[in-house]
Coordinates of C-alpha atoms in Angstrom, one line a residue:
M5 CA 30.4 28.0 70.7
A6 CA 31.7 24.5 70.5
K7 CA 35.1 25.8 69.3
M8 CA 35.3 28.2 72.2
K9 CA 34.4 25.5 74.7
S10 CA 37.1 23.2 73.4
R11 CA 39.7 26.0 73.5
T12 CA 38.7 26.9 77.1
S13 CA 39.0 23.2 78.1
F14 CA 42.5 23.0 76.6
V15 CA 43.6 26.2 78.5
Q16 CA 42.4 24.6 81.7
F17 CA 44.9 21.7 81.3
G18 CA 48.1 21.8 83.3
L19 CA 51.4 22.9 81.9
Q20 CA 52.6 19.3 81.7
Q21 CA 49.5 18.1 79.8
R22 CA 49.6 21.1 77.4
Q23 CA 53.4 20.6 76.7
M24 CA 52.8 16.9 75.9
A25 CA 49.8 17.7 73.8
W26 CA 51.8 20.3 71.7
M27 CA 54.7 17.9 71.2
T28 CA 52.3 15.1 70.3
M29 CA 50.7 17.3 67.7
A30 CA 54.0 18.6 66.4
V31 CA 55.2 15.0 65.8
T32 CA 51.9 13.3 64.8
I33 CA 50.6 15.8 62.2
P34 CA 53.8 15.8 60.1
L35 CA 54.2 12.1 60.5
V36 CA 50.6 11.4 59.4
I37 CA 51.0 13.8 56.4
L38 CA 54.3 12.2 55.3
A39 CA 52.9 8.7 55.7
A40 CA 49.8 9.5 53.7
I41 CA 51.9 11.1 51.0
A42 CA 54.2 8.1 50.9
V43 CA 51.4 5.5 50.8
R44 CA 49.6 7.5 48.1
T45 CA 52.8 7.8 46.1
V46 CA 53.6 4.1 46.3
E47 CA 50.1 3.1 45.3
Q48 CA 50.1 5.6 42.4
D49 CA 53.5 4.3 41.2
M50 CA 52.4 0.7 41.3
M51 CA 49.3 1.5 39.4
D52 CA 51.2 3.5 36.8
Q53 CA 53.7 0.6 36.4
A54 CA 50.9 -1.9 36.1
E55 CA 49.1 0.2 33.5
Q56 CA 52.3 0.6 31.5
K57 CA 52.8 -3.2 31.7
V58 CA 49.3 -4.0 30.4
A59 CA 49.7 -1.4 27.7
S60 CA 53.0 -3.1 26.6
D61 CA 51.3 -6.5 26.8
L62 CA 48.5 -5.2 24.6
N63 CA 51.0 -4.3 21.9
V64 CA 52.3 -7.9 22.1
A65 CA 48.8 -9.3 21.8
S66 CA 48.1 -7.0 18.8
F67 CA 51.3 -8.3 17.1
L68 CA 50.3 -11.9 17.6
F69 CA 46.6 -11.3 16.7
Y70 CA 47.3 -9.5 13.4
G71 CA 50.2 -11.9 12.7
K72 CA 47.4 -14.4 11.8
G73 CA 46.0 -12.1 9.3
T74 CA 45.6 -8.4 8.7
R75 CA 42.1 -8.5 7.3
V76 CA 39.5 -8.9 10.0
E77 CA 35.8 -9.4 9.1
I78 CA 32.7 -11.2 10.3
L79 CA 31.8 -14.2 8.2
D80 CA 28.6 -16.2 9.0
G81 CA 28.5 -14.5 12.4
K82 CA 32.1 -15.4 13.3
M83 CA 35.3 -13.3 13.4
A84 CA 37.8 -14.4 10.7
L85 CA 41.3 -13.3 9.8
D86 CA 42.0 -13.1 6.1
S87 CA 38.8 -15.1 5.6
S88 CA 40.4 -18.3 6.7
Y89 CA 41.4 -18.1 10.3
V90 CA 38.4 -18.3 12.6
V91 CA 38.9 -16.8 16.0
N92 CA 35.7 -17.9 17.8
G93 CA 36.4 -20.7 20.2
N94 CA 40.1 -20.8 19.1
P95 CA 42.4 -20.3 22.1
E96 CA 45.7 -20.3 20.1
I97 CA 46.3 -16.6 20.1
V98 CA 45.2 -15.8 23.7
D99 CA 47.2 -18.7 25.1
A100 CA 50.3 -17.5 23.2
V101 CA 49.9 -14.0 24.7
A102 CA 49.4 -15.5 28.2
R103 CA 52.6 -17.5 27.8
L104 CA 54.7 -14.6 26.6
V105 CA 53.5 -11.7 29.0
G106 CA 51.7 -13.5 31.8
G107 CA 48.2 -12.5 32.9
N108 CA 45.2 -13.0 30.8
A109 CA 44.1 -12.2 27.2
T110 CA 40.7 -12.1 25.4
V111 CA 39.3 -11.5 22.0
F112 CA 35.8 -9.9 21.9
Q113 CA 33.3 -9.9 19.0
G114 CA 31.3 -6.8 19.8
D115 CA 31.2 -6.9 23.7
T116 CA 31.1 -10.7 23.9
R117 CA 34.2 -12.9 24.7
I118 CA 34.8 -15.4 21.8
S119 CA 38.3 -16.5 22.8
T120 CA 39.8 -16.0 26.3
T121 CA 42.1 -17.3 29.0
L122 CA 39.8 -16.2 31.8
K123 CA 38.1 -18.9 33.8
R124 CA 34.7 -19.1 35.3
E125 CA 34.1 -20.3 38.8
D126 CA 33.5 -23.8 37.4
G127 CA 37.0 -23.8 35.8
G128 CA 35.8 -23.4 32.2
R129 CA 36.8 -20.6 29.9
A130 CA 34.6 -17.6 30.2
I131 CA 33.4 -17.6 26.6
G132 CA 30.1 -15.8 26.0
T133 CA 30.5 -13.4 28.9
R134 CA 30.3 -9.6 28.3
A135 CA 32.7 -6.7 29.0
A136 CA 32.0 -4.0 31.6
E137 CA 29.8 -1.1 30.6
N138 CA 32.4 1.6 31.0
V139 CA 34.8 -0.4 28.8
V140 CA 32.1 -0.9 26.1
D141 CA 31.4 2.9 26.1
T142 CA 35.1 3.9 25.7
V143 CA 36.2 1.2 23.2
L144 CA 33.1 0.3 21.1
R145 CA 31.2 3.6 21.2
Q146 CA 33.9 6.2 21.4
E147 CA 36.5 4.0 19.6
H148 CA 39.4 4.7 22.0
R149 CA 41.9 2.6 23.8
Y150 CA 41.0 1.9 27.4
V151 CA 43.8 1.4 30.0
G152 CA 42.8 1.2 33.7
R153 CA 41.0 -0.6 36.4
A154 CA 37.9 -2.6 35.3
W155 CA 35.7 -5.5 36.5
V156 CA 36.4 -8.6 34.5
V157 CA 34.2 -11.7 34.9
N158 CA 34.5 -12.1 38.7
D159 CA 37.3 -9.8 39.9
W160 CA 39.1 -6.5 39.5
Y161 CA 41.9 -6.3 37.0
I162 CA 44.4 -3.8 35.7
T163 CA 43.3 -3.9 32.0
A164 CA 44.1 -2.6 28.5
Y165 CA 41.6 -2.8 25.6
D166 CA 42.1 -2.0 21.9
P167 CA 39.3 -1.7 19.3
I168 CA 39.3 -4.3 16.4
R169 CA 38.3 -2.8 13.1
D170 CA 37.1 -4.4 9.8
P171 CA 38.4 -3.2 6.4
S172 CA 35.9 -0.4 6.3
G173 CA 37.2 1.0 9.7
K174 CA 34.1 -0.1 11.7
V175 CA 34.8 -1.3 15.2
I176 CA 33.6 -5.0 15.4
G177 CA 35.4 -6.2 18.5
M178 CA 38.0 -5.7 21.2
L179 CA 41.4 -7.1 22.1
F180 CA 42.1 -7.4 25.9
V181 CA 45.1 -8.1 28.1
G182 CA 45.0 -7.7 31.9
T183 CA 46.4 -8.8 35.2
L184 CA 44.7 -9.2 38.6
E185 CA 44.7 -6.0 40.8
R186 CA 44.8 -8.0 44.1
P187 CA 48.6 -8.5 44.2
F188 CA 49.2 -4.8 43.8
V189 CA 46.6 -4.0 46.5
E190 CA 48.3 -6.5 48.9
V191 CA 51.7 -4.9 48.3
A192 CA 50.2 -1.4 49.0
D193 CA 48.4 -2.6 52.1
A194 CA 51.6 -4.2 53.4
F195 CA 53.5 -0.9 52.8
R196 CA 50.7 1.1 54.6
N197 CA 50.8 -1.3 57.6
R198 CA 54.6 -1.0 57.9
T199 CA 54.2 2.8 57.6
L200 CA 51.6 2.9 60.4
L201 CA 53.8 0.7 62.6
V202 CA 56.8 3.0 62.2
G203 CA 54.6 6.0 62.8
G204 CA 53.1 4.5 66.0
L205 CA 56.6 3.8 67.3
G206 CA 57.7 7.3 66.5
L207 CA 54.6 8.7 68.2
L208 CA 55.3 6.7 71.4
L209 CA 58.9 7.9 71.4
A210 CA 57.7 11.5 71.0
L211 CA 55.2 11.0 73.9
F212 CA 57.9 9.7 76.2
I213 CA 60.3 12.6 75.4
G214 CA 57.5 15.1 75.7
W215 CA 56.5 13.7 79.1
I216 CA 60.1 13.9 80.4
S217 CA 60.4 17.5 79.1
A218 CA 57.0 18.6 80.4
R219 CA 57.7 17.1 83.8
S220 CA 61.0 19.1 84.1
L221 CA 59.1 22.3 83.2
S222 CA 55.9 21.8 85.2
R223 CA 57.4 20.8 88.6
P224 CA 59.0 24.1 89.5
V225 CA 56.0 26.0 88.1
Q226 CA 53.6 23.9 90.2
A227 CA 55.7 24.7 93.3
M228 CA 55.6 28.4 92.7
T229 CA 51.9 28.2 91.8
A230 CA 51.1 26.6 95.1
A231 CA 53.2 29.2 97.0
A232 CA 51.4 32.0 95.1
K233 CA 48.0 30.6 95.9
A234 CA 48.9 30.4 99.6
I235 CA 50.1 34.1 99.6
A236 CA 46.9 35.1 97.8
E237 CA 45.0 33.5 100.6
G238 CA 47.0 35.4 103.2
E239 CA 49.5 32.7 104.3
V240 CA 52.5 35.1 104.1
G241 CA 54.7 33.4 106.7
Q242 CA 54.9 30.0 105.0
T243 CA 58.1 28.2 104.1
M244 CA 58.5 27.0 100.5
E245 CA 61.0 24.9 98.6
L246 CA 62.0 26.4 95.2
D247 CA 64.5 25.1 92.7
E248 CA 66.7 28.2 92.8
G249 CA 69.8 26.5 91.6
R250 CA 68.7 26.0 88.0
G251 CA 70.6 28.1 85.4
D252 CA 67.7 28.5 83.0
E253 CA 64.7 30.9 82.9
L254 CA 62.8 28.8 85.5
G255 CA 65.7 29.3 88.0
D256 CA 65.7 33.1 87.4
M257 CA 61.9 33.0 88.0
A258 CA 62.3 31.0 91.2
R259 CA 64.9 33.5 92.6
A260 CA 62.7 36.5 91.6
F261 CA 59.7 34.8 93.3
R262 CA 61.8 34.3 96.5
R263 CA 62.6 38.0 96.6
M264 CA 59.0 38.8 96.0
V265 CA 57.9 36.6 98.9
T266 CA 60.5 38.2 101.2
Y267 CA 59.3 41.7 100.2
V268 CA 55.6 40.7 100.9
Q269 CA 56.6 39.3 104.3
E270 CA 58.4 42.5 105.3
K271 CA 55.4 44.6 104.3
A272 CA 53.1 42.3 106.2
A273 CA 55.2 42.6 109.4
A274 CA 55.1 46.4 109.0
A275 CA 51.3 46.3 108.6
E276 CA 51.0 44.3 111.8
R277 CA 53.0 46.9 113.8
I278 CA 50.8 49.7 112.3
A279 CA 47.7 47.7 113.2
A280 CA 49.0 47.5 116.8
R281 CA 48.7 51.4 116.9
D282 CA 52.5 51.9 116.5
L283 CA 52.7 54.9 114.2
T284 CA 56.5 55.3 114.7
E285 CA 57.0 52.7 111.9
Q286 CA 58.8 54.5 109.0
A287 CA 58.0 51.9 106.2
E288 CA 60.7 53.3 103.9
P289 CA 60.5 52.1 100.2
S290 CA 63.2 49.8 99.0
S291 CA 63.7 51.6 95.6
D292 CA 62.4 54.4 93.5
H293 CA 60.1 51.9 91.8
D294 CA 58.7 50.5 95.1
V295 CA 55.1 51.7 94.6
L296 CA 53.8 49.6 97.6
G297 CA 56.6 50.9 99.9
V298 CA 55.9 54.5 98.9
A299 CA 52.2 53.9 99.6
F300 CA 53.0 52.4 103.0
Y301 CA 55.2 55.4 103.8
H302 CA 52.4 57.9 102.9
M303 CA 49.8 55.9 104.8
V304 CA 51.9 56.0 108.0
A305 CA 52.7 59.6 107.6
G306 CA 49.1 60.4 106.9
L307 CA 47.9 58.5 109.9
R308 CA 50.5 60.2 112.1
D309 CA 49.5 63.7 110.9
L310 CA 45.8 62.8 111.2
T311 CA 46.2 61.7 114.8
I312 CA 48.0 65.0 115.7
E313 CA 45.3 67.0 113.9
L314 CA 42.5 65.0 115.6
Q315 CA 44.0 65.8 119.0
A316 CA 44.0 69.5 118.2
A317 CA 40.5 69.2 116.7
A318 CA 39.2 67.5 119.9
E319 CA 40.3 70.4 122.0
S320 CA 38.7 72.8 119.5
I321 CA 35.5 70.8 119.6
S322 CA 35.2 71.3 123.4
S323 CA 35.4 75.1 123.2
A324 CA 33.2 75.2 120.1
A325 CA 30.5 73.2 121.9
N326 CA 30.3 75.9 124.7
E327 CA 29.9 78.6 122.0
I328 CA 27.2 76.6 120.4
M329 CA 25.2 76.3 123.6
T330 CA 25.3 80.1 124.0
A331 CA 24.2 80.7 120.5
V332 CA 21.4 78.1 120.9
S333 CA 19.9 80.0 123.9
Q334 CA 19.8 83.2 121.8
L335 CA 18.1 81.4 119.0
A336 CA 15.4 80.0 121.3
S337 CA 14.4 83.5 122.5
G338 CA 14.2 84.8 118.9
A339 CA 12.2 81.8 117.8
T340 CA 9.6 82.4 120.5
E341 CA 9.0 86.0 119.4
Q342 CA 8.8 84.9 115.7
A343 CA 6.1 82.3 116.6
A344 CA 3.9 85.0 118.2
A345 CA 4.3 87.3 115.1
V346 CA 3.4 84.4 112.8
T347 CA 0.2 83.6 114.7
Q348 CA -1.0 87.2 114.3
T349 CA -0.2 87.4 110.7
T350 CA -2.0 84.1 110.0
A351 CA -5.3 85.5 111.5
T352 CA -5.0 88.6 109.3
V353 CA -4.4 86.6 106.2
D354 CA -7.5 84.4 107.0
E355 CA -9.7 87.6 107.1
V356 CA -8.3 88.8 103.8
G357 CA -8.9 85.3 102.3
A358 CA -12.6 85.4 103.3
S359 CA -13.1 88.8 101.6
A360 CA -11.4 87.6 98.5
K361 CA -13.8 84.6 98.4
Q362 CA -16.8 86.9 98.5
A363 CA -15.3 89.1 95.7
V364 CA -14.8 86.0 93.6
E365 CA -18.5 85.0 94.0
M366 CA -19.7 88.5 93.1
A367 CA -17.4 88.6 90.0
M368 CA -18.8 85.2 88.9
V369 CA -22.4 86.6 89.1
V370 CA -21.5 89.7 87.1
S371 CA -19.6 87.5 84.5
E372 CA -22.6 85.2 84.1
A373 CA -25.0 88.2 83.5
A374 CA -22.6 89.7 81.0
Q375 CA -22.4 86.4 79.1
Q376 CA -26.2 86.2 78.9
A377 CA -26.4 89.8 77.6
S378 CA -23.7 88.9 75.0
R379 CA -25.8 85.9 73.9
A380 CA -29.0 88.0 73.6
A381 CA -27.1 90.6 71.5
S382 CA -25.7 87.9 69.3
E383 CA -29.3 86.6 68.7
G384 CA -30.5 90.2 67.9
V385 CA -27.7 90.6 65.3
V386 CA -28.8 87.3 63.7
A387 CA -32.5 88.4 63.7
V388 CA -31.6 91.8 62.0
R389 CA -29.5 89.9 59.5
D390 CA -32.4 87.6 58.7
A391 CA -34.9 90.6 58.4
T392 CA -32.5 92.4 56.0
Q393 CA -32.3 89.2 53.9
G394 CA -36.2 88.9 53.8
M395 CA -36.6 92.6 52.7
A396 CA -34.1 92.0 50.0
D397 CA -36.1 89.0 48.8
I398 CA -39.3 91.0 48.8
R399 CA -37.7 93.8 46.8
Q400 CA -36.4 91.3 44.3
K401 CA -39.9 89.7 43.9
A402 CA -41.6 93.1 43.6
Q403 CA -39.2 94.0 40.8
S404 CA -39.9 90.7 39.1
I405 CA -43.7 91.4 39.3
A406 CA -43.2 94.9 37.7
V407 CA -41.3 93.4 34.9
N408 CA -44.0 90.8 34.3
I409 CA -46.7 93.4 34.3
L410 CA -44.8 95.6 31.8
A411 CA -44.5 92.5 29.6
L412 CA -48.3 92.0 29.9
S413 CA -48.9 95.6 28.9
E414 CA -46.8 95.2 25.8
Q415 CA -48.7 92.0 24.9
S416 CA -52.1 94.0 25.4
Q417 CA -50.9 96.6 23.0
R418 CA -50.0 93.9 20.4
I419 CA -53.5 92.4 20.9
G420 CA -55.0 95.9 20.2
E421 CA -53.1 96.1 17.0
I422 CA -54.4 92.7 16.0
I423 CA -58.0 93.7 16.9
A424 CA -57.6 96.8 14.7
T425 CA -56.5 94.5 11.8
V426 CA -59.5 92.2 12.5
N427 CA -61.9 95.3 12.4
D428 CA -60.5 96.3 9.1
L429 CA -61.0 92.8 7.8
A430 CA -64.7 92.9 9.0
D431 CA -65.3 96.3 7.2
Q432 CA -63.8 94.9 4.0
S433 CA -65.8 91.6 4.4
N434 CA -69.0 93.7 4.9
L435 CA -68.2 95.7 1.7
L436 CA -67.5 92.5 -0.3
A437 CA -70.8 91.0 1.0
L438 CA -72.7 94.1 -0.2
N439 CA -71.1 94.0 -3.6
A440 CA -71.9 90.2 -3.8
A441 CA -75.5 90.9 -2.9
I442 CA -75.8 93.5 -5.7
E443 CA -74.3 91.1 -8.2
A444 CA -76.6 88.3 -7.0
S445 CA -79.7 90.5 -7.5
R446 CA -78.5 91.2 -11.0
A447 CA -78.2 87.5 -11.7
G448 CA -81.8 86.8 -10.9
E449 CA -82.7 83.2 -10.1
H450 CA -79.2 82.0 -10.8
G451 CA -77.8 84.4 -8.1
K452 CA -80.0 83.4 -5.2
G453 CA -77.6 81.0 -3.6
F454 CA -74.8 83.5 -4.0
A455 CA -77.0 86.1 -2.3
V456 CA -77.6 83.8 0.7
V457 CA -73.8 83.3 1.1
A458 CA -73.2 87.1 0.8
S459 CA -75.8 87.7 3.5
E460 CA -74.1 85.2 5.9
I461 CA -70.7 86.8 5.2
R462 CA -72.1 90.2 6.0
S463 CA -73.7 89.0 9.2
L464 CA -70.4 87.3 10.2
A465 CA -68.5 90.5 9.5
E466 CA -70.9 92.6 11.7
Q467 CA -70.5 90.1 14.5
S468 CA -66.7 90.2 14.2
K469 CA -66.8 94.0 14.3
A470 CA -69.0 93.9 17.5
A471 CA -66.7 91.3 19.1
T472 CA -63.7 93.4 18.2
A473 CA -65.2 96.4 19.9
Q474 CA -65.8 94.4 23.1
V475 CA -62.2 93.1 23.1
R476 CA -61.0 96.6 22.6
T477 CA -62.9 97.7 25.7
I478 CA -61.6 94.8 27.8
L479 CA -58.0 95.6 26.6
S480 CA -58.4 99.2 27.6
D481 CA -59.5 98.0 31.1
I482 CA -56.5 95.7 31.3
Q483 CA -54.1 98.4 30.3
R484 CA -55.5 100.8 32.9
A485 CA -55.2 98.0 35.6
T486 CA -51.7 97.2 34.4
N487 CA -50.5 100.8 34.7
A488 CA -52.0 101.0 38.2
A489 CA -50.2 97.7 39.2
V490 CA -46.9 99.1 37.8
M491 CA -47.3 102.3 39.8
A492 CA -48.2 100.3 43.0
T493 CA -45.2 98.0 42.4
E494 CA -42.8 101.0 42.1
Q495 CA -44.2 102.5 45.3
G496 CA -43.8 99.1 47.1
T497 CA -40.2 98.9 45.9
K498 CA -39.5 102.3 47.3
G499 CA -41.1 101.3 50.6
V500 CA -39.0 98.2 50.7
D501 CA -35.8 100.3 50.1
S502 CA -36.8 102.6 53.0
G503 CA -37.4 99.5 55.3
M504 CA -34.0 98.0 54.3
Q505 CA -32.3 101.3 55.3
L506 CA -34.1 101.4 58.6
I507 CA -33.2 97.7 59.3
D508 CA -29.6 98.4 58.3
R509 CA -29.4 101.2 60.8
A510 CA -31.0 99.0 63.4
G511 CA -28.5 96.2 62.6
R512 CA -25.5 98.5 63.0
T513 CA -26.9 99.8 66.3
I514 CA -27.4 96.2 67.5
D515 CA -23.8 95.3 66.3
E516 CA -22.4 98.1 68.3
L517 CA -24.5 97.1 71.3
A518 CA -23.3 93.5 70.9
E519 CA -19.6 94.6 70.8
L520 CA -20.1 96.6 73.9
V521 CA -21.7 93.7 75.6
R522 CA -18.9 91.4 74.5
Q523 CA -16.3 93.8 75.9
A524 CA -18.2 94.1 79.1
S525 CA -18.4 90.3 79.3
Q526 CA -14.6 90.0 78.7
S527 CA -13.9 92.6 81.3
A528 CA -16.2 90.8 83.8
A529 CA -14.4 87.5 83.1
Q530 CA -11.0 89.2 83.5
I531 CA -12.1 90.7 86.8
A532 CA -13.4 87.3 87.9
A533 CA -10.1 85.7 86.9
S534 CA -8.0 88.4 88.7
V535 CA -10.1 88.0 91.9
R536 CA -9.8 84.2 91.7
Q537 CA -6.0 84.5 91.3
H538 CA -6.0 86.9 94.2
S539 CA -8.0 84.4 96.2
V540 CA -5.6 81.6 95.3
G541 CA -2.7 83.8 96.3
M542 CA -4.3 84.4 99.6
Q543 CA -4.7 80.7 100.1
Q544 CA -1.1 80.2 99.3
I545 CA -0.1 82.9 101.7
T546 CA -2.3 81.2 104.4
A547 CA -0.6 77.8 103.7
A548 CA 2.8 79.5 103.8
M549 CA 2.0 81.1 107.1
V550 CA 0.9 77.7 108.5
N551 CA 4.2 76.2 107.2
I552 CA 6.1 79.1 108.8
D553 CA 4.3 78.5 112.1
Q554 CA 5.1 74.8 112.0
A555 CA 8.7 75.7 111.1
A556 CA 9.0 78.1 114.0
T557 CA 7.6 75.3 116.3
E558 CA 10.1 72.8 114.9
S559 CA 12.9 75.4 115.2
L560 CA 12.1 75.7 118.9
A561 CA 12.3 71.9 119.2
A562 CA 15.5 71.8 117.1
T563 CA 17.1 74.4 119.3
G564 CA 16.6 72.1 122.3
N565 CA 18.0 69.2 120.3
T566 CA 21.0 71.4 119.3
K567 CA 21.6 72.2 122.9
R568 CA 21.6 68.5 123.9
A569 CA 23.8 67.8 120.8
A570 CA 26.4 70.4 122.0
E571 CA 26.4 68.7 125.4
N572 CA 27.0 65.3 123.7
L573 CA 29.7 66.9 121.6
T574 CA 31.6 67.9 124.7
D575 CA 31.4 64.4 126.0
L576 CA 32.5 63.0 122.6
A577 CA 35.6 65.3 122.6
G578 CA 36.7 63.9 125.9
R579 CA 36.3 60.3 124.7
L580 CA 38.2 61.1 121.5
N581 CA 41.1 62.5 123.5
G582 CA 41.2 59.3 125.4
L583 CA 41.3 57.1 122.3
L584 CA 44.0 59.3 120.6
A585 CA 46.2 58.9 123.7
Q586 CA 46.6 55.2 122.9
Y587 CA 48.5 55.9 119.6
R588 CA 52.3 56.3 119.7
V589 CA 53.4 59.2 117.4
A590 CA 57.1 59.8 116.6
A591 CA 58.5 63.3 117.2
H592 CA 58.9 65.6 114.2
G593 CA 62.3 65.8 112.6
G594 CA 65.0 63.2 112.2
D595 CA 64.2 60.1 110.1
G596 CA 60.5 60.9 110.2
Q597 CA 61.1 63.9 107.8
R598 CA 63.6 62.2 105.5
L599 CA 61.1 61.2 102.9
A600 CA 58.9 64.3 103.2
G601 CA 57.7 65.4 99.8
Y602 CA 58.1 61.8 98.2
H603 CA 55.5 61.3 95.5
P604 CA 55.9 58.3 93.1
E605 CA 55.1 58.8 89.4
P606 CA 54.5 56.0 86.8
N607 CA 58.2 56.2 85.8
G608 CA 59.4 56.0 89.4
R609 CA 60.7 59.6 89.8
R610 CA 60.1 61.8 92.8
H611 CA 58.8 65.4 92.9
A612 CA 58.0 67.9 95.6
P613 CA 54.4 68.4 97.0
E614 CA 52.0 70.5 94.9
N615 CA 52.5 74.0 96.4
G616 CA 51.5 72.9 100.0
R617 CA 48.0 72.1 99.0
E618 CA 47.7 69.2 101.5
S619 CA 48.9 71.3 104.4
D620 CA 46.5 74.1 103.4
Q621 CA 43.6 71.5 103.5
R622 CA 44.6 70.3 106.9
G623 CA 44.8 73.8 108.3
R624 CA 41.4 74.6 106.9
A625 CA 40.0 71.5 108.6
L626 CA 41.5 72.7 112.0
E627 CA 39.9 76.1 111.5
L628 CA 36.5 74.5 110.8
A629 CA 36.9 72.3 113.9
R630 CA 37.5 75.3 116.1
G631 CA 34.4 77.0 114.7
A632 CA 36.2 79.7 112.8
R633 CA 34.8 80.9 109.5
P634 CA 37.2 80.4 106.5
G635 CA 38.2 83.5 104.7
P636 CA 37.2 84.4 101.2
G637 CA 40.5 83.2 99.7
R638 CA 40.0 79.6 101.0

């Protein structure tokens, strides 16, 4: 959104401001880019040269350092060369390096300065101070040479560091040479300032040239813009000063603009004459491509033809109005007769509607009675269905009882068999007791106890035999009762089957009766619906007849209005003839027909009218104005 707003604001500037802005950007952007590249290149070259110098100075320092001894070691906490030359606090080597190459030199034991030309703020040598952390990491830890920008004691330097190794190859210190960065920065700043000064002067020069060029372009454009705004507001007759003597494109545009203004003034004068009701104006186009001239010509020709046709139509309207009045009188007579017939028909329809309402009420009563009979029949069907289900349950229970009684008869027979066995046992026990008594009498005194037992057993056997006879009698009674119950159960089952058949026939009869009742109920409902529809139809007919009666009344009123409108139309035709008499229309033929059939196309060519369609439409309009009916082909 912000980008679109800035672009819109830029477009709203004048031509002169935009021209100056474009020229300023065309000069400023390349100038800034070239200046930035130049400054960056100079700074980089200076830094490269400074780094090359300190690297070369470091080689000199290494030559002087190892010239005192090639074996470097730490003895008693101090750095010594060939075990005899102690470096700690000895400025001989660093001062020699400073005299030969300039700048500063330092010997480090570990990361601590033990011999240096660097000064503290108090003026003393900066012995005991430490190296920067990035230098320590590169030289002591990674064991590489460091060449580049580094913070040294209290300022930035262009530096070079080399590791110092003992005979075992271990890094035990560093050798440093460096020069202040400030002089290089000052040179680069001076070059940047001079570059900015030259660029500013070039920018001012470009602005001055752009202002002159934009002014020469914008003045004629502003003049034509003011003239175009005045023409757009309708000031066609103004005088304007245009620089038409220029030989460039702006001169061509000024001359073309002058011809356009002259053309617009001519068309405006022709429009004023047409507005003054002078239709003799020809308004001929100036060329085949003159779309506005062709439109003026057709407009004037159309107005001229329209005026002639309106005059003829006004005459036709007068005669048509008289015919309308005659027809309206006939319509009024017919509308009166129609209103009387509608009133009689409405009364008849009201009587039929009352009869239909009574028929609807009777049909509703019959339908309600049929629905009640249908509900009663449905309940009868349900009752028969329930009775059938109850008889089936009774039959099933009777069959179950017969099965149980048969099972009881079989058990009685088994009990009879057991009783027969018990009777046999009693007979054998009695025989055994008799034999025991005989043997006991033979034994004398020793067999008396045995005789008593034998007597008891015999008595028990007789009792068992008597009980067995009683049980046999009871079982015989049970078997006779069981047989009677089985016979009764079979007869009850047969009776249940006969009842089920009767209930089934009654159910089918009730089903048929229910179906007949349902059909009767449906027929009654259909009759009620038909009668109701008939009643609704009669109501609609009644409403329609009321509408027809109202329409007939309104038709009578409209007939009167039409008669008055025909009278007003006659008066309007007279007034129209008076207005048309004020327009001047050229006679047909001559110059008025010279451009007949002229129709412009997008490419400026002419062609004839399309098969006389326009004249056919005008003729049809005249026929309609005279009251004639158009034929089928129109």
